[in-house]
Tab-separated table of C-alpha atoms and ligand atoms in Angstrom:
chain	number	residue	atom	x	y	z
S	1	MET	CA	99.054	118.278	97.633
S	2	VAL	CA	98.411	115.950	94.714
S	3	ASP	CA	99.498	117.022	91.328
S	4	VAL	CA	98.119	115.354	88.072
S	5	ILE	CA	99.588	114.492	85.026
S	6	LEU	CA	96.782	113.228	82.186
S	7	GLY	CA	96.348	113.069	78.627
S	8	LEU	CA	94.272	115.688	76.884
S	9	GLN	CA	93.641	113.929	73.669
S	10	TRP	CA	92.951	110.182	72.818
S	11	GLY	CA	95.924	108.803	74.704
S	12	ASP	CA	99.627	108.191	73.995
S	13	GLU	CA	100.501	111.981	74.418
S	14	GLY	CA	103.699	110.995	76.289
S	15	LYS	CA	102.563	110.824	79.629
S	16	GLY	CA	105.018	108.234	80.586
S	17	LYS	CA	108.024	110.311	79.481
S	18	ILE	CA	106.501	113.359	81.331
S	19	VAL	CA	105.771	111.522	84.627
S	20	ASP	CA	109.363	110.091	84.588
S	21	PHE	CA	110.640	113.766	83.989
S	22	PHE	CA	108.779	115.216	87.054
S	23	ALA	CA	109.099	112.037	89.409
S	24	PRO	CA	112.184	113.382	91.083
S	25	HIS	CA	110.098	116.082	92.653
S	26	TYR	CA	107.593	113.804	94.209
S	27	ASP	CA	107.374	111.090	96.988
S	28	VAL	CA	104.499	109.023	95.604
S	29	ILE	CA	103.544	108.311	92.057
S	30	ALA	CA	100.120	106.775	91.660
S	31	ARG	CA	98.119	105.311	89.037
S	32	PHE	CA	94.538	106.149	89.606
S	33	GLN	CA	92.541	104.428	86.835
S	34	GLY	CA	92.954	102.150	83.451
S	35	GLY	CA	95.083	99.182	83.386
S	36	PRO	CA	97.230	97.157	80.971
S	37	ASN	CA	95.529	99.017	78.001
S	38	ALA	CA	97.968	101.778	78.761
S	39	GLY	CA	101.588	101.684	77.466
S	40	HIS	CA	103.584	104.316	78.739
S	41	THR	CA	106.933	104.615	77.050
S	42	LEU	CA	110.263	105.728	79.004
S	43	TYR	CA	113.916	105.801	78.188
S	44	VAL	CA	116.143	104.444	80.954
S	45	ASP	CA	119.956	104.509	80.682
S	46	GLY	CA	119.135	104.707	76.958
S	47	LYS	CA	116.951	101.768	77.079
S	48	LYS	CA	113.141	101.774	75.856
S	49	VAL	CA	110.884	100.407	78.656
S	50	VAL	CA	107.013	100.201	78.125
S	51	LEU	CA	104.915	100.422	81.384
S	52	HIS	CA	101.383	99.336	81.443
S	53	GLN	CA	100.389	99.155	84.970
S	54	ILE	CA	103.093	99.959	87.246
S	55	PRO	CA	103.599	103.902	87.691
S	56	SER	CA	106.189	105.624	85.645
S	57	GLY	CA	108.033	106.688	88.701
S	58	ILE	CA	109.566	103.335	89.370
S	59	PHE	CA	112.983	104.081	88.221
S	60	HIS	CA	113.407	106.788	90.708
S	61	GLN	CA	114.440	105.860	94.218
S	62	ASN	CA	113.250	108.987	95.817
S	63	CYS	CA	109.619	107.941	95.229
S	64	VAL	CA	107.479	105.055	96.066
S	65	ASN	CA	104.784	103.899	93.518
S	66	LEU	CA	101.032	102.986	94.161
S	67	ILE	CA	98.830	101.105	91.979
S	68	ALA	CA	95.453	102.484	93.475
S	69	ASN	CA	91.826	101.410	93.718
S	70	GLY	CA	90.641	102.995	90.460
S	71	VAL	CA	92.813	100.662	88.408
S	72	VAL	CA	91.925	97.297	87.128
S	73	LEU	CA	95.046	94.992	87.387
S	74	ASP	CA	96.028	92.037	85.385
S	75	PRO	CA	98.351	89.997	87.473
S	76	VAL	CA	99.869	88.513	84.643
S	77	THR	CA	100.999	91.688	82.798
S	78	LEU	CA	102.192	93.033	86.260
S	79	LYS	CA	104.421	89.912	87.010
S	80	ARG	CA	106.052	90.577	83.721
S	81	GLU	CA	106.562	94.203	84.071
S	82	CYS	CA	108.137	93.602	87.557
S	83	GLU	CA	110.644	91.181	85.742
S	84	THR	CA	111.525	93.881	83.411
S	85	VAL	CA	111.615	96.528	86.010
S	86	ALA	CA	114.034	93.983	88.140
S	87	SER	CA	116.307	93.652	85.232
S	88	PHE	CA	117.235	97.386	85.909
S	89	GLY	CA	118.095	96.647	89.498
S	90	ILE	CA	114.992	97.892	90.886
S	91	ASP	CA	113.486	95.962	93.935
S	92	VAL	CA	109.643	96.191	93.373
S	93	LYS	CA	109.098	94.752	96.897
S	94	LYS	CA	110.653	98.070	98.258
S	95	ASN	CA	108.917	100.678	96.301
S	96	LEU	CA	105.831	99.308	94.705
S	97	PHE	CA	102.343	99.110	96.674
S	98	ILE	CA	99.101	97.937	95.558
S	99	SER	CA	95.667	98.983	97.047
S	100	GLU	CA	93.684	96.049	98.499
S	101	LYS	CA	90.718	97.630	96.661
S	102	THR	CA	92.234	97.372	93.305
S	103	ASN	CA	89.868	95.043	90.739
S	104	LEU	CA	91.662	92.150	89.341
S	105	ILE	CA	91.380	91.249	85.588
S	106	ILE	CA	90.844	87.448	85.367
S	107	PRO	CA	91.461	85.648	82.263
S	108	THR	CA	87.736	85.441	81.305
S	109	HIS	CA	87.713	89.087	81.181
S	110	ARG	CA	89.843	89.028	78.284
S	111	ALA	CA	87.563	86.446	76.528
S	112	LEU	CA	84.700	88.665	77.116
S	113	ASP	CA	86.417	91.613	75.681
S	114	LYS	CA	87.094	89.610	72.614
S	115	ALA	CA	83.574	88.201	72.412
S	116	SER	CA	82.002	91.462	72.809
S	117	GLU	CA	84.270	93.033	70.111
S	118	LEU	CA	83.362	90.378	67.722
S	119	GLN	CA	79.761	90.780	68.337
S	120	LYS	CA	79.970	94.444	67.477
S	121	GLY	CA	81.361	93.692	64.096
S	122	GLU	CA	81.917	96.900	61.962
S	123	GLY	CA	80.761	98.891	64.940
S	124	LYS	CA	83.776	97.613	67.254
S	125	ILE	CA	85.527	99.885	69.726
S	126	GLY	CA	88.895	98.803	68.780
S	127	SER	CA	89.760	97.935	72.268
S	128	THR	CA	93.132	96.598	73.224
S	129	LEU	CA	91.533	93.490	74.472
S	130	LYS	CA	93.289	93.437	77.573
S	131	GLY	CA	89.796	92.859	79.564
S	132	ILE	CA	89.321	96.302	80.615
S	133	GLY	CA	85.425	96.872	79.857
S	134	PRO	CA	84.381	93.386	81.295
S	135	ALA	CA	86.390	94.186	84.605
S	136	TYR	CA	84.860	97.547	85.072
S	137	MET	CA	81.539	96.037	84.178
S	138	ASP	CA	82.153	93.559	87.022
S	139	LYS	CA	83.178	96.383	89.403
S	140	THR	CA	79.945	98.634	88.844
S	141	GLY	CA	78.014	95.274	88.772
S	142	ARG	CA	79.482	94.510	92.346
S	143	ASN	CA	80.821	91.011	91.245
S	144	ALA	CA	84.649	91.911	90.948
S	145	ILE	CA	87.335	90.250	92.759
S	146	ARG	CA	89.732	92.780	94.472
S	147	VAL	CA	93.442	92.495	95.382
S	148	GLY	CA	92.642	92.274	99.049
S	149	ASP	CA	90.461	88.995	98.495
S	150	LEU	CA	93.691	87.196	97.583
S	151	LEU	CA	94.662	87.038	100.972
S	152	SER	CA	91.353	85.388	102.107
S	153	LYS	CA	90.449	81.553	102.126
S	154	ASN	CA	87.508	82.110	100.197
S	155	PHE	CA	89.619	83.410	97.131
S	156	THR	CA	89.217	80.374	94.968
S	157	THR	CA	85.686	79.895	95.673
S	158	GLN	CA	85.019	83.537	94.574
S	159	TYR	CA	87.224	83.009	91.437
S	160	ILE	CA	85.294	80.119	90.505
S	161	LYS	CA	81.914	81.825	90.898
S	162	LEU	CA	82.983	84.715	88.821
S	163	ARG	CA	84.591	82.551	86.066
S	164	LEU	CA	81.220	80.326	85.955
S	165	LYS	CA	79.338	83.574	85.416
S	166	HIS	CA	81.414	84.566	82.750
S	167	GLN	CA	81.171	81.086	81.082
S	168	LYS	CA	77.370	81.777	80.731
S	169	LEU	CA	77.907	85.161	79.090
S	170	LEU	CA	80.454	83.582	76.715
S	171	ASP	CA	78.082	80.894	75.874
S	172	ASN	CA	75.522	83.594	75.063
S	173	PHE	CA	78.028	85.149	72.702
S	174	HIS	CA	78.688	81.642	71.305
S	175	PHE	CA	82.282	82.110	72.011
S	176	ILE	CA	84.746	79.555	72.603
S	177	GLU	CA	88.202	80.242	73.879
S	178	ASP	CA	90.510	77.699	75.394
S	179	ILE	CA	91.885	79.453	78.540
S	180	THR	CA	93.650	76.737	80.158
S	181	ALA	CA	97.095	78.268	79.450
S	182	TRP	CA	95.923	81.978	80.794
S	183	GLU	CA	94.472	80.414	83.624
S	184	GLU	CA	97.903	78.572	84.521
S	185	GLU	CA	99.687	81.995	84.175
S	186	PHE	CA	97.214	83.699	86.191
S	187	PHE	CA	97.405	81.508	89.068
S	188	GLU	CA	101.322	81.646	88.986
S	189	ALA	CA	100.923	85.507	88.864
S	190	ILE	CA	98.435	85.537	91.773
S	191	ASP	CA	101.189	83.877	94.010
S	192	PHE	CA	103.660	86.478	92.803
S	193	LEU	CA	101.160	89.188	93.545
S	194	LYS	CA	100.769	88.078	97.260
S	195	THR	CA	104.327	88.614	97.654
S	196	LEU	CA	103.920	92.455	97.071
S	197	ASN	CA	103.258	95.287	99.307
S	198	ILE	CA	99.230	95.030	99.517
S	199	VAL	CA	97.963	98.093	101.372
S	200	ASN	CA	94.843	100.071	102.281
S	201	GLY	CA	95.411	102.602	99.393
S	202	GLU	CA	93.434	105.361	100.624
S	203	TYR	CA	95.044	105.381	104.387
S	204	PHE	CA	98.349	104.842	102.515
S	205	ILE	CA	98.062	108.065	100.451
S	206	ASN	CA	96.282	110.227	102.921
S	207	ASN	CA	98.861	109.465	105.568
S	208	LYS	CA	101.589	110.447	103.132
S	209	LEU	CA	99.826	113.758	102.641
S	210	ASN	CA	99.227	114.321	106.093
S	211	GLU	CA	103.248	113.869	106.542
S	212	GLY	CA	103.530	116.848	104.031
S	213	LYS	CA	104.597	114.365	101.178
S	214	LYS	CA	104.006	115.289	97.416
S	215	VAL	CA	101.997	112.978	95.338
S	216	LEU	CA	101.788	112.895	91.574
S	217	ALA	CA	98.690	111.162	89.973
S	218	GLU	CA	99.687	109.526	86.619
S	219	GLY	CA	96.487	109.390	84.435
S	220	ALA	CA	96.328	106.739	81.560
S	221	GLN	CA	94.407	107.099	78.055
S	222	GLY	CA	93.302	110.630	77.213
S	223	THR	CA	90.207	112.621	78.205
S	224	MET	CA	88.650	112.174	74.881
S	225	LEU	CA	88.505	108.508	75.875
S	226	ASP	CA	86.897	109.245	79.295
S	227	ILE	CA	83.804	106.986	80.008
S	228	ASP	CA	81.483	110.025	80.549
S	229	PHE	CA	82.938	112.782	78.332
S	230	GLY	CA	84.892	111.083	75.564
S	231	THR	CA	83.558	110.122	72.168
S	232	PHE	CA	81.225	107.644	73.543
S	233	PRO	CA	80.919	104.640	72.827
S	234	TYR	CA	84.583	104.794	71.303
S	235	VAL	CA	85.913	105.336	74.714
S	236	THR	CA	87.646	103.245	77.469
S	237	SER	CA	85.694	102.271	80.813
S	238	SER	CA	87.154	104.407	83.227
S	239	ASN	CA	87.217	108.394	84.140
S	240	THR	CA	90.571	109.303	82.731
S	241	ILE	CA	89.957	113.088	83.755
S	242	SER	CA	91.156	114.940	86.825
S	243	ALA	CA	87.855	114.084	88.674
S	244	GLY	CA	88.973	110.341	88.413
S	245	VAL	CA	91.757	111.151	90.736
S	246	CYS	CA	89.687	111.684	93.691
S	247	THR	CA	87.626	108.255	93.237
S	248	GLY	CA	90.724	106.457	91.968
S	249	LEU	CA	92.859	107.297	94.980
S	250	GLY	CA	90.708	108.052	97.679
S	251	VAL	CA	91.603	111.747	98.170
S	252	SER	CA	89.529	114.732	98.508
S	253	PRO	CA	89.139	117.484	95.748
S	254	GLN	CA	90.689	120.137	97.978
S	255	LYS	CA	93.719	118.070	97.806
S	256	ILE	CA	94.033	118.544	94.111
S	257	ASN	CA	96.728	121.230	93.119
S	258	ASP	CA	98.384	121.298	89.658
S	259	VAL	CA	96.598	119.536	86.822
S	260	ILE	CA	99.262	119.214	84.157
S	261	GLY	CA	97.647	118.241	80.657
S	262	VAL	CA	99.798	116.566	77.979
S	263	THR	CA	99.239	116.963	74.300
S	264	LYS	CA	101.162	116.280	71.226
S	265	ALA	CA	101.877	119.056	68.848
S	266	TYR	CA	99.557	117.176	66.484
S	267	CYS	CA	96.980	114.478	67.138
S	268	THR	CA	96.799	110.864	67.075
S	269	ARG	CA	94.106	108.171	67.947
S	270	VAL	CA	94.288	104.452	67.891
S	271	GLY	CA	91.272	102.230	67.539
S	272	SER	CA	87.915	103.276	66.221
S	273	GLY	CA	85.815	106.207	66.588
S	274	PRO	CA	85.750	109.679	65.564
S	275	PHE	CA	88.685	111.910	64.743
S	276	PRO	CA	87.646	115.228	63.147
S	277	THR	CA	91.326	116.198	62.227
S	278	GLU	CA	92.387	112.960	60.935
S	279	LEU	CA	94.547	113.133	57.779
S	280	HIS	CA	94.036	110.437	55.360
S	281	ASP	CA	96.707	111.552	52.859
S	282	SER	CA	100.610	111.670	52.519
S	283	VAL	CA	100.916	114.240	55.498
S	284	GLY	CA	99.191	111.682	57.745
S	285	ASP	CA	101.549	109.006	56.512
S	286	GLU	CA	104.458	111.228	57.220
S	287	LEU	CA	103.321	112.252	60.898
S	288	ARG	CA	103.000	108.443	61.359
S	289	LYS	CA	106.566	107.732	60.140
S	290	ILE	CA	108.389	110.770	61.743
S	291	GLY	CA	106.494	110.328	64.721
S	292	ASN	CA	106.814	106.455	64.806
S	293	GLU	CA	102.998	106.239	65.693
S	294	PHE	CA	102.748	102.817	66.387
S	295	GLY	CA	100.973	101.634	69.587
S	296	ALA	CA	103.116	100.889	72.674
S	297	THR	CA	100.542	98.050	73.726
S	298	THR	CA	99.306	96.719	70.676
S	299	GLY	CA	101.654	97.649	67.984
S	300	ARG	CA	98.837	98.997	65.668
S	301	PRO	CA	99.498	101.851	63.425
S	302	ARG	CA	98.153	105.246	65.182
S	303	ARG	CA	95.825	107.588	63.045
S	304	CYS	CA	97.549	110.838	62.619
S	305	GLY	CA	96.152	114.412	62.060
S	306	TRP	CA	96.623	117.938	62.940
S	307	ILE	CA	96.061	119.144	66.614
S	308	ASP	CA	92.489	119.933	67.251
S	309	LEU	CA	91.940	122.917	69.404
S	310	VAL	CA	88.108	122.545	69.842
S	311	ALA	CA	88.777	119.311	71.536
S	312	LEU	CA	91.927	120.592	73.630
S	313	LYS	CA	89.900	123.668	74.837
S	314	TYR	CA	87.229	120.981	76.027
S	315	THR	CA	89.654	118.682	77.702
S	316	CYS	CA	91.237	121.733	79.476
S	317	MET	CA	87.826	122.708	80.503
S	318	LEU	CA	87.042	119.360	81.863
S	319	ASN	CA	90.222	118.640	83.801
S	320	GLY	CA	90.987	122.201	85.048
S	321	VAL	CA	94.312	122.207	83.508
S	322	THR	CA	96.722	124.679	85.042
S	323	LYS	CA	99.720	123.796	82.954
S	324	VAL	CA	100.149	122.197	79.452
S	325	VAL	CA	103.100	119.916	78.188
S	326	MET	CA	103.316	119.833	74.424
S	327	THR	CA	105.149	116.817	73.559
S	328	LYS	CA	106.579	115.601	69.891
S	329	ALA	CA	107.089	119.220	68.895
S	330	ASP	CA	110.203	117.712	67.066
S	331	VAL	CA	107.910	115.494	64.907
S	332	LEU	CA	106.750	118.791	63.120
S	333	ASP	CA	110.230	120.039	62.409
S	334	THR	CA	110.265	119.481	58.557
S	335	PHE	CA	106.726	120.458	57.774
S	336	GLU	CA	106.571	123.576	55.822
S	337	ASN	CA	103.052	124.556	57.033
S	338	LEU	CA	101.074	123.455	59.998
S	339	GLN	CA	97.400	123.502	60.500
S	340	VAL	CA	95.330	123.928	63.710
S	341	CYS	CA	91.675	123.048	64.010
S	342	THR	CA	89.692	126.096	65.354
S	343	SER	CA	86.121	125.164	64.774
S	344	TYR	CA	83.748	122.372	63.522
S	345	THR	CA	81.147	122.771	60.788
S	346	ILE	CA	78.421	120.285	61.139
S	347	GLU	CA	75.404	120.348	58.807
S	348	GLY	CA	76.205	123.777	57.859
S	349	LYS	CA	76.479	125.253	61.279
S	350	THR	CA	80.005	126.355	62.678
S	351	THR	CA	80.563	125.550	66.380
S	352	GLN	CA	83.474	125.607	68.767
S	353	GLU	CA	81.832	122.990	71.039
S	354	ILE	CA	82.195	119.208	71.203
S	355	PRO	CA	78.817	118.081	69.729
S	356	TYR	CA	76.662	115.403	71.673
S	357	GLN	CA	76.352	113.356	68.544
S	358	ILE	CA	80.359	113.353	67.787
S	359	SER	CA	80.265	109.806	66.831
S	360	LYS	CA	77.476	109.969	64.506
S	361	VAL	CA	77.666	113.332	62.474
S	362	ALA	CA	80.235	114.424	59.932
S	363	ILE	CA	82.437	117.217	60.927
S	364	ASP	CA	84.172	119.422	58.681
S	365	PRO	CA	87.090	121.199	60.601
S	366	THR	CA	88.133	124.751	59.908
S	367	TYR	CA	91.858	125.270	60.088
S	368	GLN	CA	94.227	128.178	60.475
S	369	THR	CA	97.496	127.917	58.912
S	370	PHE	CA	100.897	128.374	60.557
S	371	LYS	CA	104.445	128.544	58.845
S	372	GLY	CA	106.516	125.553	60.231
S	373	TRP	CA	109.720	126.241	62.088
S	374	ASN	CA	111.779	123.908	59.542
S	375	CYS	CA	114.925	123.548	61.674
S	376	ASP	CA	116.182	120.568	64.181
S	377	SER	CA	114.498	121.198	67.295
S	378	THR	CA	115.803	118.254	69.030
S	379	LYS	CA	118.907	119.684	70.635
S	380	ILE	CA	117.211	122.841	72.034
S	381	ASN	CA	117.434	123.040	75.596
S	382	SER	CA	116.273	126.474	76.530
S	383	ALA	CA	113.002	128.446	75.638
S	384	THR	CA	115.229	131.529	74.408
S	385	ASN	CA	116.438	129.269	71.544
S	386	LEU	CA	112.975	128.263	70.356
S	387	PRO	CA	112.456	129.073	66.645
S	388	ALA	CA	110.227	132.022	66.397
S	389	ASN	CA	107.637	129.941	64.353
S	390	MET	CA	107.273	127.539	67.284
S	391	VAL	CA	106.712	130.505	69.727
S	392	THR	CA	104.031	131.767	67.573
S	393	TYR	CA	102.419	128.670	67.111
S	394	ILE	CA	102.399	127.930	71.067
S	395	LYS	CA	101.328	131.425	71.742
S	396	PHE	CA	98.180	130.901	69.601
S	397	ILE	CA	97.321	127.437	71.360
S	398	ASN	CA	97.884	129.172	74.738
S	399	GLU	CA	95.510	131.857	74.001
S	400	PHE	CA	92.854	129.497	72.205
S	401	ILE	CA	92.672	127.066	74.925
S	402	GLY	CA	93.066	129.326	77.836
S	403	ALA	CA	95.989	127.489	79.604
S	404	PRO	CA	99.573	128.055	79.243
S	405	VAL	CA	101.963	125.581	77.620
S	406	LYS	CA	104.814	125.573	80.074
S	407	TYR	CA	106.889	122.820	78.844
S	408	VAL	CA	107.789	121.579	75.094
S	409	SER	CA	109.038	118.081	74.720
S	410	ASN	CA	111.521	118.009	71.723
S	411	GLY	CA	112.330	114.137	71.686
S	412	PRO	CA	111.811	110.880	73.487
S	413	GLY	CA	114.688	111.384	75.537
S	414	ARG	CA	114.751	112.252	79.449
S	415	GLU	CA	116.664	115.318	78.921
S	416	GLN	CA	114.624	116.463	75.745
S	417	ILE	CA	112.179	119.176	77.397
S	418	ILE	CA	112.156	122.552	77.560
S	419	VAL	CA	110.866	124.856	80.310
S	420	ILE	CA	108.971	127.762	79.029
P	1	GDP	P1	101.695	107.728	76.866
P	1	GDP	O1	100.831	106.378	76.382
P	1	GDP	O2	101.017	108.889	76.888
P	1	GDP	O3	102.682	107.378	77.856
P	1	GDP	O4	102.777	107.801	75.348
P	1	GDP	P2	103.272	106.370	74.575
P	1	GDP	O5	104.228	106.056	75.244
P	1	GDP	O6	102.141	105.310	74.259
P	1	GDP	O7	103.561	107.172	73.284
P	1	GDP	C1	104.461	108.353	73.289
P	1	GDP	C2	105.602	107.894	72.148
P	1	GDP	O8	106.314	109.095	71.755
P	1	GDP	C3	106.680	107.050	72.975
P	1	GDP	O9	107.367	106.117	71.794
P	1	GDP	C4	107.748	108.028	73.416
P	1	GDP	O10	108.970	107.480	73.349
P	1	GDP	C5	107.491	109.309	72.533
P	1	GDP	N1	107.931	110.461	72.757
P	1	GDP	C6	107.406	111.142	73.830
P	1	GDP	N2	107.697	112.380	73.856
P	1	GDP	C7	108.370	112.480	72.678
P	1	GDP	C8	108.858	113.735	72.149
P	1	GDP	O11	108.757	114.844	72.459
P	1	GDP	N3	109.404	113.607	70.812
P	1	GDP	C9	109.542	112.436	70.248
P	1	GDP	N4	109.840	112.383	69.028
P	1	GDP	N5	108.913	111.268	70.823
P	1	GDP	C10	108.402	111.403	72.024
P	2	IMO	P1	97.694	105.162	77.086
P	2	IMO	O1	97.661	105.306	78.523
P	2	IMO	C1	95.636	104.985	73.409
P	2	IMO	C2	91.906	102.793	73.154
P	2	IMO	C3	91.830	101.652	72.434
P	2	IMO	C4	90.403	101.803	72.107
P	2	IMO	C5	89.620	102.294	73.353
P	2	IMO	C6	89.121	101.403	74.245
P	2	IMO	O2	98.904	104.439	76.487
P	2	IMO	O3	97.697	106.519	76.771
P	2	IMO	P2	90.084	99.224	76.086
P	2	IMO	O4	91.310	98.688	75.755
P	2	IMO	O5	90.206	100.531	77.098
P	2	IMO	O6	88.814	98.888	75.688
P	2	IMO	O7	90.015	100.196	74.576
P	2	IMO	O8	90.694	103.040	73.803
P	2	IMO	N1	92.871	103.061	74.271
P	2	IMO	C7	93.956	103.713	74.059
P	2	IMO	N2	94.597	104.389	73.223
P	2	IMO	N3	96.351	105.009	74.599
P	2	IMO	C8	95.910	104.108	75.493
P	2	IMO	O9	96.342	104.123	76.772
P	2	IMO	C9	94.674	103.586	75.485
P	2	IMO	N4	93.902	102.565	76.077
P	2	IMO	C10	92.863	102.302	75.652
P	2	IMO	O10	92.646	101.746	71.350
P	2	IMO	O11	89.974	102.565	71.028
P	3	MG	MG1	100.405	104.926	75.332
């Protein structure tokens, strides 16, 4: 069976920590989409580690980790990550596997990302500039180079062909970037990548499933950044939703069991695009300060606001969420009152649905106010000790979104999680 952990908001919900928490119960942890735009934070032996492409099960000896076909892989970032992981005594040559169908990010993809954002000007997506969009364009455009191609004699020819195609596009953008240093790093990283376990991902995972092994699929980004259902065009370029697990791993829908959705107790977004509950005041600043809301990949300050139940109900629907994990509950410890958004008013009309034109219309959110719990929640380790006001807050969310909050995370540490 495949269980899934994915983000229900605009990313950075705390997926990395939650995957690390669940990993001891699984045999395989697999990334099914996204690439180095992701930044998943874990604490290992009290030390902070940010993973971008390596699945968040890498620090557990009981499981192996797969970077599957749905991912776009930057070998340079991967090499760096492998070095970090190795410094903790982890042997990636033993427990990391990469699908031969995984598409590669090459240096000119990053240049194209930059050029495209520059051309968009005010309307820029706020991309992480890791080359994600251009790499997925080459996949759907049927031009990409895949990890399996590294093992063929034609690799250099394929690379030069793609690079030339990119150069023409860059010329059209009138964009000049010296990528000599990037290319040097890239080819070094390619040599390293060749020494890792390159496998047929779909047989790898299905053979494991046939042996009765348990697989955990780790999502990157969040549902509101999904290419189809997110706040288009301010989205990423992959399917971040549970449906993406089937195409991103090569497993059938019948194999999907639990879909564990992760949401913060409030809401954040990094990059451009609509965010109906965003706070532009001191409360937003306080959330950012207490929650340490700065991007794990780019260091950018994250936009902060109250939890948006209209969006959360929508994302639970799209994913078929069976269990919810509410993270960063402790960040709300000191707030006297908490607000939750229960509907949107658009041009005088009230709705509980995400509008098609979410990126173009002005949304006035309606809030319901709840009393804060005003106590230190970070040491609580059992559901029976949860403050009454937190229980009321969670109960309201459960009923509104139609999915149960089964876990509350009350700090960044591995042990800071309460089972409800
Ligand atoms: P991801 O991309 O979904 O894995 O999330 P990020 O790692 O980008 O961002 C989540 C941040 O919140 C990281 O700095 C985590 O260490 C931190 N974090 C995760 N869960 C909690 C929690 O329950 N409380 C607090 N205070 N921090 C948390
Ligand atoms: P994790 O896995 C938060 C955002 C970017 C930008 C948009 C498109 O850590 O939750 P891209 O680089 O894909 O072209 O950027 O998506 N974005 C993320 N925001 N967390 C992420 O990943 C993100 N990955 C991309 O900020 O707005
Ligand atoms: Mg992140």
